[in-house]
Coordinates of C-alpha atoms and ligand atoms in Angstrom, one line a residue:
M1 CA -3.7 38.0 -3.9
S2 CA -2.5 34.2 -4.0
T3 CA -5.0 31.4 -3.9
K4 CA -4.0 28.2 -2.1
I5 CA -3.4 25.2 -4.4
R6 CA -4.8 22.0 -2.8
A7 CA -3.5 18.5 -3.8
A8 CA -6.2 16.3 -4.8
I9 CA -6.0 12.5 -5.5
T10 CA -7.4 12.1 -9.2
A11 CA -6.8 8.4 -10.0
V12 CA -6.1 5.2 -8.1
G13 CA -4.7 1.8 -9.3
H14 CA -3.6 -1.6 -7.7
Y15 CA -2.2 -5.1 -8.3
V16 CA -2.0 -8.2 -6.5
P17 CA -0.3 -11.3 -7.7
D18 CA -2.3 -14.5 -8.3
K19 CA -0.7 -17.0 -6.2
I20 CA -3.0 -17.2 -3.0
L21 CA -1.2 -18.5 0.3
T22 CA -4.1 -19.8 2.7
N23 CA -3.9 -20.2 6.3
A24 CA -4.5 -24.0 5.5
M25 CA -1.4 -24.0 3.4
L26 CA 0.6 -22.1 6.5
E27 CA -0.5 -24.9 8.8
K28 CA 1.8 -27.3 6.9
M29 CA 4.6 -25.0 6.8
V30 CA 4.6 -23.9 10.9
D31 CA 2.7 -24.7 13.9
T32 CA -0.2 -22.7 13.5
N33 CA -3.8 -22.8 12.6
D34 CA -6.5 -21.3 10.6
E35 CA -8.7 -20.4 13.6
W36 CA -5.7 -18.7 15.7
I37 CA -4.6 -16.7 12.6
R38 CA -8.2 -15.4 11.9
T39 CA -9.2 -14.6 15.6
R40 CA -5.6 -13.0 16.2
T41 CA -5.2 -11.0 13.2
G42 CA -8.4 -11.4 10.9
I43 CA -6.3 -12.8 8.2
S44 CA -7.6 -15.7 6.0
E45 CA -5.1 -15.6 2.9
R46 CA -2.3 -13.6 1.4
R47 CA -0.8 -13.0 -2.2
I48 CA 2.7 -14.0 -3.0
L49 CA 4.7 -12.7 -5.9
E50 CA 6.7 -15.7 -7.4
N51 CA 8.8 -13.9 -9.8
G52 CA 10.0 -10.4 -9.7
A53 CA 10.4 -7.8 -7.5
T54 CA 8.4 -5.0 -6.0
S55 CA 8.7 -2.9 -8.9
D56 CA 6.9 -5.4 -10.7
L57 CA 3.8 -5.3 -8.1
A58 CA 4.0 -1.4 -8.9
V59 CA 4.2 -1.6 -12.7
P60 CA 0.7 -3.0 -13.2
A61 CA -0.8 -0.9 -10.4
V62 CA 0.4 2.4 -12.2
Q63 CA -0.5 1.2 -15.5
N64 CA -4.2 0.7 -14.2
L65 CA -4.1 4.3 -12.6
L66 CA -2.9 5.8 -15.9
K67 CA -5.7 4.0 -17.8
N68 CA -8.1 5.4 -15.3
R69 CA -6.8 8.9 -15.6
G70 CA -6.4 8.5 -19.5
I71 CA -3.0 10.1 -19.4
G72 CA 0.6 8.9 -20.6
A73 CA 3.4 7.9 -18.1
D74 CA 5.5 10.6 -19.9
E75 CA 3.2 13.0 -18.2
I76 CA 4.3 12.4 -14.9
D77 CA 6.6 14.8 -12.9
V78 CA 7.7 13.0 -9.8
I79 CA 7.5 9.4 -8.4
I80 CA 7.6 8.9 -4.6
F81 CA 8.0 5.2 -3.8
A82 CA 7.0 4.0 -0.5
T83 CA 8.6 0.4 0.3
V84 CA 10.6 -1.5 2.9
T85 CA 11.4 -4.1 0.0
P86 CA 13.1 -2.1 -2.5
D87 CA 14.2 -4.1 -5.6
M88 CA 17.9 -3.1 -4.4
F89 CA 19.4 -0.6 -2.0
F90 CA 20.2 1.7 -5.0
P91 CA 19.2 2.7 -7.3
A92 CA 16.0 3.6 -6.0
T93 CA 12.9 1.6 -6.9
A94 CA 11.2 4.9 -8.2
C95 CA 14.0 5.1 -10.6
V96 CA 13.4 1.4 -11.9
L97 CA 9.8 2.1 -11.9
Q98 CA 10.4 5.3 -14.0
E99 CA 12.2 3.1 -16.5
K100 CA 9.7 0.4 -16.5
I101 CA 6.8 2.8 -17.5
G102 CA 8.5 5.0 -19.4
A103 CA 7.9 8.0 -17.3
K104 CA 10.6 9.9 -19.2
K105 CA 10.5 13.5 -17.7
A106 CA 9.9 12.1 -14.1
W107 CA 12.3 12.5 -11.0
G108 CA 11.7 10.3 -8.0
F109 CA 12.9 8.6 -4.7
D110 CA 12.1 6.0 -2.3
V111 CA 10.6 6.8 1.2
S112 CA 11.4 4.1 4.0
A113 CA 8.8 4.3 6.6
A114 CA 7.5 0.8 6.8
C115 CA 3.8 0.5 7.2
S116 CA 3.6 4.2 7.5
G117 CA 5.2 4.6 4.1
F118 CA 2.2 5.6 2.0
V119 CA 1.1 8.2 4.5
Y120 CA 4.5 9.9 4.7
A121 CA 4.6 9.9 0.8
I122 CA 1.3 11.2 0.3
A123 CA 2.0 14.0 2.7
L124 CA 5.3 14.8 0.9
G125 CA 3.5 14.7 -2.5
A126 CA 0.9 17.1 -1.5
Q127 CA 3.3 19.8 -0.3
L128 CA 5.1 19.4 -3.5
I129 CA 1.9 20.3 -5.4
E130 CA 0.9 23.0 -2.8
A131 CA 4.2 24.6 -3.4
G132 CA 3.2 25.0 -6.9
T133 CA 6.3 23.5 -8.1
Y134 CA 4.9 20.3 -9.7
K135 CA 1.5 19.1 -11.2
K136 CA 1.3 15.1 -11.5
I137 CA 2.7 13.5 -8.8
L138 CA 2.6 9.4 -8.5
V139 CA 2.8 8.0 -5.0
V140 CA 3.2 4.3 -4.8
G141 CA 3.1 2.0 -2.0
A142 CA 4.3 -1.5 -2.7
D143 CA 6.2 -4.3 -1.0
K144 CA 7.1 -7.8 -1.8
M145 CA 7.2 -8.8 1.8
S146 CA 7.6 -12.5 1.0
S147 CA 11.2 -11.5 0.2
I148 CA 12.1 -10.7 3.7
L149 CA 9.8 -13.2 5.6
D150 CA 11.4 -16.5 7.4
Y151 CA 8.6 -19.1 6.6
T152 CA 9.7 -21.2 9.4
D153 CA 8.8 -18.3 12.1
R154 CA 5.2 -18.6 12.7
N155 CA 5.2 -15.2 14.5
T156 CA 5.8 -13.2 11.3
C157 CA 5.2 -15.4 8.1
I158 CA 1.5 -15.6 9.0
L159 CA 1.1 -11.9 8.8
F160 CA 2.2 -10.6 5.5
G161 CA 1.6 -10.5 1.9
D162 CA 2.6 -9.0 -1.4
A163 CA 0.9 -5.9 -3.3
G164 CA 1.4 -2.9 -5.2
A165 CA -0.9 0.1 -5.3
A166 CA -0.7 3.9 -6.2
V167 CA -2.5 7.4 -6.3
L168 CA -1.9 10.3 -8.5
L169 CA -1.7 13.6 -7.1
E170 CA -2.7 16.8 -8.9
P171 CA -3.7 20.5 -8.0
S172 CA -7.3 20.4 -7.4
S173 CA -9.6 22.3 -9.6
D174 CA -11.6 23.1 -6.5
P175 CA -9.7 23.8 -3.4
N176 CA -12.4 22.8 -1.2
Y177 CA -11.4 19.2 -2.1
G178 CA -8.3 17.1 -1.8
I179 CA -5.7 16.3 1.0
I180 CA -7.0 18.6 3.6
D181 CA -4.6 17.8 6.5
H182 CA -1.9 15.3 7.6
K183 CA -0.3 14.6 10.9
L184 CA 3.1 12.5 11.0
Y185 CA 5.0 11.1 13.9
S186 CA 8.3 9.0 14.3
D187 CA 9.5 7.6 17.8
G188 CA 13.0 5.8 17.1
S189 CA 12.8 4.0 20.4
G190 CA 10.4 1.7 18.8
G191 CA 13.3 0.4 16.7
D192 CA 14.1 -2.5 19.2
F193 CA 10.6 -4.2 18.3
L194 CA 10.2 -4.3 14.8
Y195 CA 13.3 -4.5 12.4
M196 CA 15.2 -6.3 9.5
K197 CA 19.0 -5.8 11.0
G198 CA 21.0 -7.4 8.2
G199 CA 22.2 -6.0 4.9
G200 CA 22.8 -2.6 5.9
S201 CA 26.2 -0.9 7.0
L202 CA 25.4 -2.0 10.4
N203 CA 25.4 -5.8 9.5
P204 CA 26.8 -6.1 5.9
P205 CA 25.8 -9.2 4.4
S206 CA 27.9 -12.3 5.5
H207 CA 27.5 -16.0 6.0
K208 CA 27.0 -15.1 9.6
T209 CA 24.3 -12.7 8.9
I210 CA 22.7 -15.3 7.1
D211 CA 23.1 -17.9 9.6
D212 CA 21.7 -15.7 12.3
K213 CA 18.7 -15.0 10.2
L214 CA 19.3 -11.2 9.9
H215 CA 17.8 -10.7 6.6
Y216 CA 14.4 -11.5 7.8
I217 CA 11.7 -9.3 9.6
Y218 CA 11.8 -9.8 13.5
Q219 CA 8.9 -8.5 15.4
D220 CA 7.8 -8.5 19.1
G221 CA 4.4 -8.6 18.2
K222 CA 2.9 -8.1 21.7
A223 CA 5.0 -4.9 22.1
V224 CA 4.1 -3.4 18.8
F225 CA 0.4 -4.1 19.4
K226 CA 0.2 -2.5 22.5
V227 CA 1.7 1.0 21.0
A228 CA 0.2 0.5 17.6
V229 CA -3.5 0.1 19.0
V230 CA -2.9 3.4 21.1
G231 CA -0.9 5.4 18.4
M232 CA -3.2 4.6 15.3
A233 CA -6.2 5.5 17.4
D234 CA -4.8 8.7 18.9
V235 CA -3.5 10.2 15.6
S236 CA -6.9 9.4 13.9
E237 CA -8.7 11.3 16.9
E238 CA -6.3 14.0 16.6
I239 CA -6.9 14.7 12.8
M240 CA -10.7 14.5 13.5
K241 CA -10.5 17.2 16.3
R242 CA -8.0 19.5 14.2
N243 CA -10.5 19.4 11.6
N244 CA -13.8 19.4 13.7
L245 CA -14.8 16.2 12.5
T246 CA -17.3 13.7 14.2
G247 CA -17.6 10.1 13.7
A248 CA -20.8 11.2 11.7
D249 CA -18.8 13.4 9.4
V250 CA -16.3 10.7 8.6
D251 CA -17.5 8.5 5.4
W252 CA -14.6 6.1 5.4
L253 CA -11.8 5.1 7.5
V254 CA -8.8 3.9 5.5
P255 CA -6.7 2.1 8.1
H256 CA -3.3 0.3 7.7
Q257 CA -4.1 -3.2 7.6
A258 CA -2.0 -5.0 10.4
N259 CA -4.4 -6.3 12.5
L260 CA -8.3 -6.4 12.6
R261 CA -8.3 -5.7 16.3
I262 CA -6.0 -2.6 15.8
I263 CA -8.5 -1.5 13.1
D264 CA -11.5 -2.1 15.2
A265 CA -10.1 -0.1 18.2
T266 CA -9.4 2.7 15.9
A267 CA -12.8 2.9 14.6
N268 CA -14.2 2.6 18.1
R269 CA -12.3 5.8 19.1
M270 CA -13.4 7.6 16.2
G271 CA -17.0 6.6 16.9
L272 CA -17.5 5.0 13.5
D273 CA -19.7 2.1 12.5
K274 CA -17.8 -0.7 11.0
S275 CA -19.6 -0.1 7.7
K276 CA -17.5 2.8 7.4
V277 CA -14.2 1.0 7.6
M278 CA -12.3 -0.3 4.5
I279 CA -10.9 -3.7 5.6
N280 CA -9.5 -6.2 3.1
I281 CA -6.9 -7.7 5.6
G282 CA -8.7 -11.1 5.3
K283 CA -7.7 -11.6 1.5
Y284 CA -4.2 -10.0 1.7
G285 CA -2.7 -9.8 5.0
N286 CA -0.5 -6.8 5.9
T287 CA 1.0 -5.4 2.5
T288 CA 3.1 -3.2 4.4
A289 CA 3.3 0.3 2.6
A290 CA 0.5 -1.0 -0.1
T291 CA -2.4 -1.4 2.3
I292 CA -3.8 1.9 2.3
P293 CA -3.8 2.7 -1.6
L294 CA -4.9 -1.0 -2.0
C295 CA -7.8 -0.2 -0.1
L296 CA -8.7 2.9 -1.8
S297 CA -8.4 1.5 -5.1
E298 CA -10.5 -1.5 -4.5
W299 CA -13.2 0.6 -3.2
W300 CA -12.9 3.4 -5.6
H301 CA -13.4 0.5 -8.4
A302 CA -16.3 -0.9 -6.8
G303 CA -18.1 2.6 -6.9
K304 CA -18.2 3.0 -3.1
V305 CA -15.8 6.2 -3.0
K306 CA -17.5 9.3 -4.0
K307 CA -17.0 13.0 -4.5
G308 CA -17.5 15.0 -1.3
Q309 CA -17.0 12.3 1.1
N310 CA -14.4 12.5 4.3
L311 CA -12.0 10.0 4.3
V312 CA -9.4 9.3 7.2
F313 CA -6.2 7.5 6.2
A314 CA -4.4 5.9 9.5
S315 CA -1.3 4.1 9.9
F316 CA 1.2 2.8 12.3
G317 CA 4.6 0.8 11.5
A318 CA 8.2 0.0 12.3
G319 CA 10.3 3.0 13.3
Y320 CA 8.2 3.3 15.0
T321 CA 6.3 5.8 12.4
W322 CA 2.7 6.6 12.4
G323 CA 0.3 9.2 11.1
A324 CA -3.1 10.1 9.7
V325 CA -4.2 12.2 6.5
Y326 CA -7.7 13.9 6.1
V327 CA -9.0 13.9 2.4
K328 CA -12.1 15.2 1.0
W329 CA -12.5 13.1 -2.1
G330 CA -12.7 15.1 -5.4
F331 CA -13.6 12.9 -8.3
Ligands
COA401 N1 -0.1 -19.7 15.6 C1 -0.5 -20.0 16.6 N2 0.0 -19.6 17.7 C2 1.0 -18.6 17.6 C3 1.3 -18.0 16.5 C4 0.7 -18.5 15.4 N3 1.0 -18.1 14.3 N4 2.1 -16.9 16.6 C5 2.2 -16.8 17.8 N5 1.4 -17.8 18.7 C6 1.6 -18.0 20.0 C7 2.7 -17.5 20.8 O1 4.0 -18.3 21.0 C8 1.9 -17.3 22.2 O2 2.0 -18.4 22.7 P1 2.3 -18.5 24.4 O3 1.4 -17.9 25.1 O4 2.4 -20.0 24.7 O5 3.8 -17.8 24.5 C9 0.6 -17.1 21.8 O6 0.4 -17.5 20.4 C10 -0.2 -15.7 22.0 O7 1.1 -14.9 21.1 P2 1.0 -13.4 21.2 O8 2.3 -12.8 20.4 O9 0.8 -12.7 22.6 O10 -0.3 -13.0 20.2 P3 -1.1 -11.7 19.8 O11 -2.3 -11.9 20.3 O12 -0.2 -10.6 20.5 O13 -0.9 -11.7 18.3 C11 0.4 -10.6 16.6 C12 0.2 -11.7 17.6 C13 1.6 -10.5 16.0 C14 -0.9 -11.0 15.6 C15 -0.3 -9.0 17.3 O14 0.7 -9.1 18.3 C16 0.0 -8.1 16.4 O15 -0.8 -7.8 15.7 N6 0.9 -7.2 16.8 C17 1.1 -6.0 16.1 C18 1.4 -6.0 14.5 C19 1.6 -4.6 14.0 O16 0.9 -3.6 14.1 N7 2.8 -4.2 13.6 C20 2.9 -2.7 13.0 C21 2.9 -2.9 11.6 S1 3.6 -4.0 10.7

């Protein structure tokens, strides 16, 4: 009789660059104001990586994780790197990271699912562990959003920041703990509302793509808001129902940090008090694939995540992509 192998998160780590871009600083760059940004989004400031690339946000996050777990990079089997701001189209940023940290025996690849990149990546990683094939999987979410923002466009430049964070997945020593369930969705019809059209095979880089600002994020905020607020709440409710969880059973909602109003709506639908919601959007803005592991790592370092707690991760992003993950914390 074979026993089910369950994947568990066994370590976390994160990194944010030192440079802070405040709402007051943005007021001098575009026609906006602190009050509008705070009340519409919940953001007060965000971090900016001045020198370096997305892999440089991941390296210190992973080094922090390895130190917490007390293992070397050479013990990692697989690197799954969620990002929409890869260092380059290829090689994969997972390979760049592998070289930078010295994860000699690992193989790896990137996942492009925008703000849902981390939930997609952790669901994939969990299944590689459950299959019994690998024992140490690094799941990274990192984005240097400042590299694709138009700092003359007030609709987008106020929303995003730079950060990197990671979790380690290993077979759980007790199958009652770990990644219990996940549910992922895509809807390609959302592609018209949130995108970066330049640089790929559709619009290879040219003077025209630069003049037309195709190398920057475009978002129809209102259109995305309407589906995000429903999508993130729906999938969170779905994962709770599938696992017979009520609001009282959930210890932490770990939501993607795109907009405080979307987070509040999701928590309301789940019947959760705000004290059970990880929120750091005020300090970092939307760091895309990094938001969920960044919350996890900050809360864990603060001693607020404890063995046996029920956590629900929830996200919504470009694609559209969305999903939720149910974790029983195991360490
Ligand atoms: N400062 C001041 N005013 C601004 C502004 C800014 N930075 N950005 C937009 N405005 C203006 C708009 O021009 C508009 O003015 P108008 O009514 O004269 O046209 C007004 O504020 C309202 O704009 P609107 O886009 O309707 O605001 P909103 O309440 O929808 O908030 C977002 C905008 C982007 C914060 C919100 O739509 C959002 O969070 N969308 C979803 C983001 C998301 O989840 N993305 C997926 C993951 S990345």
